[in-house]
CSV table of C-alpha atoms and ligand atoms in Angstrom, one decimal:
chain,number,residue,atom,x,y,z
A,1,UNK,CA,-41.7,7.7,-21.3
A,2,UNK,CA,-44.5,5.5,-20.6
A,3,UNK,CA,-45.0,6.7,-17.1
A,4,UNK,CA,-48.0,4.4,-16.0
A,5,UNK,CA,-45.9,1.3,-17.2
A,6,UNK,CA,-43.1,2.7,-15.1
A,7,UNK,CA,-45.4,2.9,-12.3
A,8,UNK,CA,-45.5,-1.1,-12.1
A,9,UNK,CA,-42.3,-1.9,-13.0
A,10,UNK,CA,-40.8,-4.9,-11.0
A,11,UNK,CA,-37.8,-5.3,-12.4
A,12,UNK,CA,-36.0,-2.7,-10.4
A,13,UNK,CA,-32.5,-2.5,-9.2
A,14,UNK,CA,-32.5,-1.2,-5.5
A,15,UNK,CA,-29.0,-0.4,-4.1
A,16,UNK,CA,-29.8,-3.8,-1.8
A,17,UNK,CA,-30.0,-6.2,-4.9
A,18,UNK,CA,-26.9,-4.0,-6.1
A,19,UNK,CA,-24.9,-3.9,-3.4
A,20,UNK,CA,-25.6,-8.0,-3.1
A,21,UNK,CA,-24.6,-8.7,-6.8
A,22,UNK,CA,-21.6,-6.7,-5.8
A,23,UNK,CA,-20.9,-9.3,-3.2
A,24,UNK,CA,-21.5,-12.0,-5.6
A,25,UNK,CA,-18.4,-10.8,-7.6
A,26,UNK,CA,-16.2,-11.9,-4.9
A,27,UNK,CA,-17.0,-15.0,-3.8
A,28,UNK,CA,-14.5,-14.2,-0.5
A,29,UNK,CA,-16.6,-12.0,0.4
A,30,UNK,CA,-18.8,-12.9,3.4
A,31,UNK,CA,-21.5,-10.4,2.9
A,32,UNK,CA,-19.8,-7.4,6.1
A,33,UNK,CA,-19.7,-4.8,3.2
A,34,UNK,CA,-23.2,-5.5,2.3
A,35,UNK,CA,-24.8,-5.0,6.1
A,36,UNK,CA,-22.5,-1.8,7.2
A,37,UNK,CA,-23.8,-0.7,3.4
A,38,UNK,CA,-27.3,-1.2,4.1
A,39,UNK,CA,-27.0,0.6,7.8
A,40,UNK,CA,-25.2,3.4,6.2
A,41,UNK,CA,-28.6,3.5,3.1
A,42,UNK,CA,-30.9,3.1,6.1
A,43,UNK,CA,-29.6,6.2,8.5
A,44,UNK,CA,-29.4,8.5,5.0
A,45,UNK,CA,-33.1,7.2,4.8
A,46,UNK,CA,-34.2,8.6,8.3
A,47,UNK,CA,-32.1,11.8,8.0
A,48,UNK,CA,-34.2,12.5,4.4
A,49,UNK,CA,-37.8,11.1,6.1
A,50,UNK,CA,-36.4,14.0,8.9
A,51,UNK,CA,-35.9,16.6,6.4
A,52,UNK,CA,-38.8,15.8,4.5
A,53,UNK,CA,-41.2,15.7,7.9
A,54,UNK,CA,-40.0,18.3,9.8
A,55,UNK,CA,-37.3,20.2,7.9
A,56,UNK,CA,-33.9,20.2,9.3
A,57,UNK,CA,-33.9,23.7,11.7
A,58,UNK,CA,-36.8,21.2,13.6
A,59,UNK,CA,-34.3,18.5,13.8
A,60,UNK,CA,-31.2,20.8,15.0
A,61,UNK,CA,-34.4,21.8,17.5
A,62,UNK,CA,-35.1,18.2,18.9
A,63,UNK,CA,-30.9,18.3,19.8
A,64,UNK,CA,-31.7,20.8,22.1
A,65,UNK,CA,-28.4,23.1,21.4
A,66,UNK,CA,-27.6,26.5,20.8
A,67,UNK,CA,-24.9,25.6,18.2
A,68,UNK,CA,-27.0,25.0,15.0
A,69,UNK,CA,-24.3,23.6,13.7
A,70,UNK,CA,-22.8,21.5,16.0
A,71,UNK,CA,-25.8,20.1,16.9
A,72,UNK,CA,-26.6,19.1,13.7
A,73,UNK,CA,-24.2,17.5,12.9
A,74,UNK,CA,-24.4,15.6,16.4
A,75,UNK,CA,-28.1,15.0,16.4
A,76,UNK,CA,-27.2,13.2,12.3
A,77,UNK,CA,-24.3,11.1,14.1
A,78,UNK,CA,-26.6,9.5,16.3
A,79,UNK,CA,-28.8,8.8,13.9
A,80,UNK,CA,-26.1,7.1,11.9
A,81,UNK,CA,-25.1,5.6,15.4
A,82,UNK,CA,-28.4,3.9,16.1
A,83,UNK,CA,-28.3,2.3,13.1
A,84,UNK,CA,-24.6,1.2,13.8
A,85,UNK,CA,-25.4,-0.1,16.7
A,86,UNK,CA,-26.5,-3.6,15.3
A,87,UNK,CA,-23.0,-4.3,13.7
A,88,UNK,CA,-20.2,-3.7,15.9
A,89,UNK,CA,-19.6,-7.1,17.3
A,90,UNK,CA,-18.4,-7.4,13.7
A,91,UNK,CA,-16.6,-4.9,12.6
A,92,UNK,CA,-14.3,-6.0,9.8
A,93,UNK,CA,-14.6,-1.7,8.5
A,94,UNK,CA,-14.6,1.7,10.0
A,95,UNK,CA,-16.5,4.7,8.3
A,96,UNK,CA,-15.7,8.0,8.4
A,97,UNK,CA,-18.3,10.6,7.7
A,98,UNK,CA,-19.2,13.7,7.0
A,99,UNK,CA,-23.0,13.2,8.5
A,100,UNK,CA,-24.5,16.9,7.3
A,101,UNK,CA,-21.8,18.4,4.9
A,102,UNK,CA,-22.9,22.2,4.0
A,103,UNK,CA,-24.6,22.7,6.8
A,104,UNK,CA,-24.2,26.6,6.9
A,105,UNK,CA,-27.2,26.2,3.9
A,106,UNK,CA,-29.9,24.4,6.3
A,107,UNK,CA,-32.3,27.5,7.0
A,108,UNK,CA,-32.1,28.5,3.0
A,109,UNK,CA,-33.1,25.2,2.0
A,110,UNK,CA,-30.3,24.6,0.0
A,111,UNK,CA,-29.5,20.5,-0.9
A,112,UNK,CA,-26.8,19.2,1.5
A,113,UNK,CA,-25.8,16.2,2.0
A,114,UNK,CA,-23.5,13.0,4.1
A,115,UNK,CA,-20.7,12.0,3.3
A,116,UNK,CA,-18.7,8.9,3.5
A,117,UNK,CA,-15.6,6.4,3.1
A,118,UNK,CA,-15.2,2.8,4.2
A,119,UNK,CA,-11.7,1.3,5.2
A,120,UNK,CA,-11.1,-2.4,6.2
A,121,UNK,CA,-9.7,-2.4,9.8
A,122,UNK,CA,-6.4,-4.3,10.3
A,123,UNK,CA,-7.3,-6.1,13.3
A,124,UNK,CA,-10.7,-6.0,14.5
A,125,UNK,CA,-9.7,-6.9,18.2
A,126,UNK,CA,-7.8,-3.9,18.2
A,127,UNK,CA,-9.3,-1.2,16.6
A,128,UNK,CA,-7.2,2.0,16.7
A,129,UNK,CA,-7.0,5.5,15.2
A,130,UNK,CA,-4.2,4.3,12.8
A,131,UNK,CA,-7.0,2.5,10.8
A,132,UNK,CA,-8.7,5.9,9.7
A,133,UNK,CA,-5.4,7.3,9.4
A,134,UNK,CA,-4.7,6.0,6.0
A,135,UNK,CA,-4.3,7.1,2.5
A,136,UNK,CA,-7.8,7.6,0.5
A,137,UNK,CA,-6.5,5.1,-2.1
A,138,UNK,CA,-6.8,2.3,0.7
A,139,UNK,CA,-11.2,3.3,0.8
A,140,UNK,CA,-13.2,0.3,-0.2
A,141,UNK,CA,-15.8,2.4,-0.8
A,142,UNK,CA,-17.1,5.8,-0.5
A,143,UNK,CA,-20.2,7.9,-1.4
A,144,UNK,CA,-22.8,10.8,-0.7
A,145,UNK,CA,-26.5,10.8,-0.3
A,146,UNK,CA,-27.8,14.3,-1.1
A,147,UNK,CA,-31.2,15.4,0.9
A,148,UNK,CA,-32.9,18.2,-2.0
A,149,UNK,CA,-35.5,18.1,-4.7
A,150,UNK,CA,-34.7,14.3,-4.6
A,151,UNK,CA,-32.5,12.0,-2.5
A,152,UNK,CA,-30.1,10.5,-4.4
A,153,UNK,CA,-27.5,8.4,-3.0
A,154,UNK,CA,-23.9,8.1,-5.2
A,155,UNK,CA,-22.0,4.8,-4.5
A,156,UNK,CA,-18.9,3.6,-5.6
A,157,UNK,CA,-17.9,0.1,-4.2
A,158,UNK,CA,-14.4,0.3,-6.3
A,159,UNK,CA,-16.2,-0.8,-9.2
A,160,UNK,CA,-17.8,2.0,-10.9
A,161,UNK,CA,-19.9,4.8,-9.5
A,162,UNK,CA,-24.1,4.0,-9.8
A,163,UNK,CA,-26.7,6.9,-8.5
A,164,UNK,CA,-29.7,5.7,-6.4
A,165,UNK,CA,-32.5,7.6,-6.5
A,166,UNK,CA,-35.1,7.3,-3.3
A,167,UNK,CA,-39.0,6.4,-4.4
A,168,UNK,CA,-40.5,7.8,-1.2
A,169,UNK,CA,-43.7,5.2,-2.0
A,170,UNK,CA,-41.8,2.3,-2.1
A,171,UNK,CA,-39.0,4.0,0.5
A,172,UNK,CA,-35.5,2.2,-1.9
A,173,UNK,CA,-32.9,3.5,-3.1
A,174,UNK,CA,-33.6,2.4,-7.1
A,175,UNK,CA,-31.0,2.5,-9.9
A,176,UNK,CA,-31.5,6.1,-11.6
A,177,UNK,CA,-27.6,6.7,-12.8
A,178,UNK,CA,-25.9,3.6,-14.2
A,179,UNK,CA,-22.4,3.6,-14.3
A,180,UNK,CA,-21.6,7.4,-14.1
A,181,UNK,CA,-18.9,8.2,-16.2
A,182,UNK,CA,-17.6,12.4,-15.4
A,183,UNK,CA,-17.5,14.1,-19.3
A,184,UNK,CA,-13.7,14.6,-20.2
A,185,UNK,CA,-14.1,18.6,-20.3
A,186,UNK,CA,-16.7,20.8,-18.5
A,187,UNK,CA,-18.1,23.8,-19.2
A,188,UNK,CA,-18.3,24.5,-15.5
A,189,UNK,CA,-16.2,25.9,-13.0
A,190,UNK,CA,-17.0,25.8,-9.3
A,191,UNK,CA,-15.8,27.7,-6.8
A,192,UNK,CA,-15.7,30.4,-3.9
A,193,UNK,CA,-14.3,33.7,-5.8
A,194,UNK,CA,-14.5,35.5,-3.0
A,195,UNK,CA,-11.3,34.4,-1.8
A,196,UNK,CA,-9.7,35.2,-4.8
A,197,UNK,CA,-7.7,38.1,-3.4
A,198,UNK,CA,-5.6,35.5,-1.7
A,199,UNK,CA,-6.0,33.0,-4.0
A,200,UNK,CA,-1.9,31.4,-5.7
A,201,UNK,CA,-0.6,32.4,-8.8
A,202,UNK,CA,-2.0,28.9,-10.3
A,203,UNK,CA,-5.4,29.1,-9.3
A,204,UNK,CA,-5.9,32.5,-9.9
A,205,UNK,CA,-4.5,31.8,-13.5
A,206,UNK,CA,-6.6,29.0,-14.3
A,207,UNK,CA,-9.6,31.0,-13.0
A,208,UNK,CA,-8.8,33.7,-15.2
A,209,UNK,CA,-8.1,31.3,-18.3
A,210,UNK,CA,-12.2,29.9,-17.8
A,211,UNK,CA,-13.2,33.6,-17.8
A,212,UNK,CA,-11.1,34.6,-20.7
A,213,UNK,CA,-10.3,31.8,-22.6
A,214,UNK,CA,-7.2,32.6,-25.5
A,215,UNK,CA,-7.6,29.4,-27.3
A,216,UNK,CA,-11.2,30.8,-28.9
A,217,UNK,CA,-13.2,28.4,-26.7
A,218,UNK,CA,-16.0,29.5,-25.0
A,219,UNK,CA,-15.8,30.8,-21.4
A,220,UNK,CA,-17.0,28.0,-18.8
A,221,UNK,CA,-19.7,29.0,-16.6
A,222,UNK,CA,-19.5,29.7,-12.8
A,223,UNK,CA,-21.7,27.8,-10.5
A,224,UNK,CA,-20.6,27.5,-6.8
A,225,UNK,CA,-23.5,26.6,-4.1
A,226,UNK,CA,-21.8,26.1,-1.2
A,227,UNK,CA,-22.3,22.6,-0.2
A,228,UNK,CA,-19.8,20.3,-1.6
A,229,UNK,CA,-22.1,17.5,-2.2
A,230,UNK,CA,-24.1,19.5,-4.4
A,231,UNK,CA,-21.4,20.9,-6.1
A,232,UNK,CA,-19.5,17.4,-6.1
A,233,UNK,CA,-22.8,16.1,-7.7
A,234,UNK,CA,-23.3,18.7,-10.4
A,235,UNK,CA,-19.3,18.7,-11.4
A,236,UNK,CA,-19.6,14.8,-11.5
A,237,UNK,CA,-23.0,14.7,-14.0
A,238,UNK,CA,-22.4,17.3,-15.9
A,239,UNK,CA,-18.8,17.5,-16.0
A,240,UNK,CA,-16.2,20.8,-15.0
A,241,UNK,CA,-14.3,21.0,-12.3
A,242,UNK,CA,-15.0,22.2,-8.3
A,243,UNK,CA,-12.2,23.8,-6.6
A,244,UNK,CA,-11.2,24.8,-2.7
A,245,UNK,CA,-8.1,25.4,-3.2
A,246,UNK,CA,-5.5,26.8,-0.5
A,247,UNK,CA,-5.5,30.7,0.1
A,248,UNK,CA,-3.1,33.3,2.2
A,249,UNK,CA,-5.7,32.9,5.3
A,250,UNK,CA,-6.3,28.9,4.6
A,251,UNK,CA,-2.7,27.8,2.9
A,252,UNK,CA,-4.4,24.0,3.5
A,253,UNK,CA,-7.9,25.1,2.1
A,254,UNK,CA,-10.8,24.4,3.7
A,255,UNK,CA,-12.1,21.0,3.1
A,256,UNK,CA,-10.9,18.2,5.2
A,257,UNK,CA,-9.4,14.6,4.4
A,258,UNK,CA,-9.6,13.6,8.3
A,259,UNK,CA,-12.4,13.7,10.4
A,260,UNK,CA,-13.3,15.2,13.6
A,261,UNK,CA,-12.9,12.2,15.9
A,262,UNK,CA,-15.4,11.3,18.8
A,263,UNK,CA,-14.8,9.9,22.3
A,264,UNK,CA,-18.0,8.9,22.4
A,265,UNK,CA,-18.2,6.9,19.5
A,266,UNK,CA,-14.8,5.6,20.2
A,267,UNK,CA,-16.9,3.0,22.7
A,268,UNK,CA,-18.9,1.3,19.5
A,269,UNK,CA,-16.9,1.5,16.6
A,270,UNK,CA,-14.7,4.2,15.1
A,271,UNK,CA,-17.0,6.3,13.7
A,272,UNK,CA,-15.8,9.6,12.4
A,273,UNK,CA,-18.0,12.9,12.2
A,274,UNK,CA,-16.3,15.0,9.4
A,275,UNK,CA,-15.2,13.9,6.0
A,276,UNK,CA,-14.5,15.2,3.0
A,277,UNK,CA,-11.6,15.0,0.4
A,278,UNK,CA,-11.4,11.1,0.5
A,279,UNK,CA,-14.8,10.2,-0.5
A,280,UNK,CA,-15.1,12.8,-3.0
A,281,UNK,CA,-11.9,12.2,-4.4
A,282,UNK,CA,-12.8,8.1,-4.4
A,283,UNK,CA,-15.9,9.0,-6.7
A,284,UNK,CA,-14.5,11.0,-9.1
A,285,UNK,CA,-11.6,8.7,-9.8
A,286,UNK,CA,-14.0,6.1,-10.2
A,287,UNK,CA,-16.2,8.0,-12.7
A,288,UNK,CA,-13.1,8.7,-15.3
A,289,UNK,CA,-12.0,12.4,-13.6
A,290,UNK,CA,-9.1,13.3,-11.4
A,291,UNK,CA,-8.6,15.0,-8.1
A,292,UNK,CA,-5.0,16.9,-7.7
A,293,UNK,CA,-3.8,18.6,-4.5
A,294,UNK,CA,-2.2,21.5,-5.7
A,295,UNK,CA,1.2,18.9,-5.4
A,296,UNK,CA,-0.5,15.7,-5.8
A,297,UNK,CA,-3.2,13.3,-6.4
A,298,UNK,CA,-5.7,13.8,-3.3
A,299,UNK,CA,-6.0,9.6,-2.4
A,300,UNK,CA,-2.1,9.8,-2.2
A,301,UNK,CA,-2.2,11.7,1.1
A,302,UNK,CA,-1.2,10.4,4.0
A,303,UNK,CA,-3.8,11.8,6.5
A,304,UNK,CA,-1.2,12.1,10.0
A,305,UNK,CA,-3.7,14.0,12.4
A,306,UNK,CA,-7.3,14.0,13.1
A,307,UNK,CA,-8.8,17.4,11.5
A,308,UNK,CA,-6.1,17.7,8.4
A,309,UNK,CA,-7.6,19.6,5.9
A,310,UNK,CA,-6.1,19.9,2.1
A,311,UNK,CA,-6.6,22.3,-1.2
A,312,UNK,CA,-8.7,19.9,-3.6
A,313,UNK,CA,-9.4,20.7,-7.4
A,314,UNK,CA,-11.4,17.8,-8.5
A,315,UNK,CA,-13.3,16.9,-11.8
A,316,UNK,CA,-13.2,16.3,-15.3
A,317,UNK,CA,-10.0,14.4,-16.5
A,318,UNK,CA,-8.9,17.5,-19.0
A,319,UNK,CA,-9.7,20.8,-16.5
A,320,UNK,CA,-7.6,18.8,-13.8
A,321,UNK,CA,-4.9,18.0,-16.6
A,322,UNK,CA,-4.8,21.9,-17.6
A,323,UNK,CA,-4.5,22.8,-13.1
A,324,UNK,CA,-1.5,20.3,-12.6
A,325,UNK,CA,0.1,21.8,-15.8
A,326,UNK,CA,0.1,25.1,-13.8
A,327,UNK,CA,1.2,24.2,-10.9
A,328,UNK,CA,4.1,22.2,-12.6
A,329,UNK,CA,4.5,25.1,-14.4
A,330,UNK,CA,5.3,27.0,-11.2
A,331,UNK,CA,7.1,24.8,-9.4
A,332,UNK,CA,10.1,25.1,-12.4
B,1,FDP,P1,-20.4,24.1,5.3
B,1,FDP,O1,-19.3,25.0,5.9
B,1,FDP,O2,-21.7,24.8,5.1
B,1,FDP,O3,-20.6,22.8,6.1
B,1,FDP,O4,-16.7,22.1,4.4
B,1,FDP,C1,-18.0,22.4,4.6
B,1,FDP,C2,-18.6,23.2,3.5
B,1,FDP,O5,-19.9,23.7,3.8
B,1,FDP,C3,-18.7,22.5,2.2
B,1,FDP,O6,-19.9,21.7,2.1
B,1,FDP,C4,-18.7,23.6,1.2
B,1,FDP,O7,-18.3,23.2,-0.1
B,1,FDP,C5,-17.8,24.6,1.8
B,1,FDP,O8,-17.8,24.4,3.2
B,1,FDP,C6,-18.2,26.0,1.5
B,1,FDP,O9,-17.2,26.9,2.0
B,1,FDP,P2,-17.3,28.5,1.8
B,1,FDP,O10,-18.5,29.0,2.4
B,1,FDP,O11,-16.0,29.0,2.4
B,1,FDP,O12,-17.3,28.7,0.3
């Protein structure tokens, strides 16, 4: 690579001039997407110059709180809520994120990440719960930026999945991962085993069939980090599949397809704090892979109550095939 001609290249696609040809497909559209989008790239922007400054335990610091946690994530909603602000006298979509998914990793310096989904609201006069209360396959469009070595934001817009890499001199979002596609098998498997004492009788089995494989494959590797987005991100480059799936303690698993919903927020536009399934489930669809519930595909659910949470194996088109061939299996 000819990295002092790469240095002045002009010819770059930023995530704006993407996100604007997008537009241009659809000549309806009058440009709503593209500003809540650009909002959206501009708070994941201040949340990676804060990570990059200060580190996040000094950011959990400046909210003040004794839950790290909590006040994390709060502190990251109100920087997405600043940058919200502008747009809410016209709001034709509601987002629902996950602002800082894994952050139990933040003092380790593990990556993590934000999450999020867009829906078109029905009636923008009357904005209601029932508009995030709908089925994932109803997202216009859903991605992650993930704060580690880099910052790379993953978009999908219902049209493909592109990664965006941030140039900290030029401070875009520039084209790094052109139309992702998810390899159709993975040497990788993803998950927590430490729940596997309560694991079902499907998951277990699968588990046991990457360890031990009988058809004289190789067994897949295990790689679990603890943050979805990084996990999510690795299962989507390099292919494999990441599992939460439901347990005796957690029969719903632990990830969540709803969203802890804020009063607060409710004042400006419905803006939701946690966020999970959807999104994830959005991307890998739209990479070539598959997300399954356990009983069915994950954008099928019907989300009735704030805070649902479901059992997601999500991935590579084949590993998901071989899952729902077990659970059918057990369900005769
Ligand atoms: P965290 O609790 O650190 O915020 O649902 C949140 C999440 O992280 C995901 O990012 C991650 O995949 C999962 O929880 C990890 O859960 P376990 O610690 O139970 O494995």
């Amino acid at each position: 690579m000819d990295h002092e001609a790469d240095a002045y290249r002009t010819d770059l696609m930023t995530i704006t001039r993407y996100v604007l040809n997008e537009q241009s497909r659809n000549p309806e559209a009058r440009g709503d997407l593209t500003i809540l989008l650009s909002h959206i790239v501009l708070g994941c922007k201040f949340v990676a110059s804060a990570v990059n400054k200060a580190g996040l335990a000094k950011l959990i610091g400046l909210a003040g709180e004794t839950n790290v946690q909590a006040s994390a994530h709060w502190h990251i909603s109100a920087i997405f809520l600043l940058c919200e602000i502008e747009i809410r006298s016209s709001v034709e979509y509601c987002v629902c994120f996950d602002p800082l998914d894994g952050s139990s990793n933040i003092d380790c310096g593990v990556s993590i990440g934000t999450i999020f989904g867009i829906y078109m609201i029905k009636d923008k006069e009357n904005v209601t719960l029932e508009d995030v209360l709908q089925p994932g396959k109803s997202m216009v469009a859903a991605g992650y930026c993930m704060y580690g070595s880099s910052c790379t934001l993953v978009l999908s817009t219902g049209n493909g999945v592109n990664g965006f890499t941030l140039d900290p001199s030029l401070g875009e979002f520039i084209l790094t991962h052109p139309d992702i596609k998810i390899p159709k098998k993975g040497k990788i498997y993803s998950v927590n085993e430490g729940n596997a004492k309560n694991w079902d009788e499907p998951t277990a089995k699968f588990v046991e069939k990457c360890k031990f494989p009988k058809d004289g494959s190789s067994p897949k590797s295990l790689r679990y980090i603890g943050s979805m987005v990084a996990d999510v991100h690795r299962t989507l480059l390099y292919g494999g599949v990441f599992l939460y799936p439901a347990d005796k303690k957690s029969p719903n698993g632990k990830l969540r397809y709803t969203y802890a919903y804020s009063q607060h927020l409710t004042l400006l536009m419905k803006l939701c704090v946690l966020y999970e399934v959807f999104p994830m489930s959005f991307l890998m669809e739209q990479a070539g892979g598959q997300s399954f519930t356990g009983k069915e595909r994950a954008l099928d659910l019907v989300p009735t109550k704030i805070h649902e949470r479901s059992p997601i194996f999500l991935g590579s088109y084949e590993d998901v095939e071989e899952i729902k061939g077990l659970y059918a299996a057990q369900a005769k």
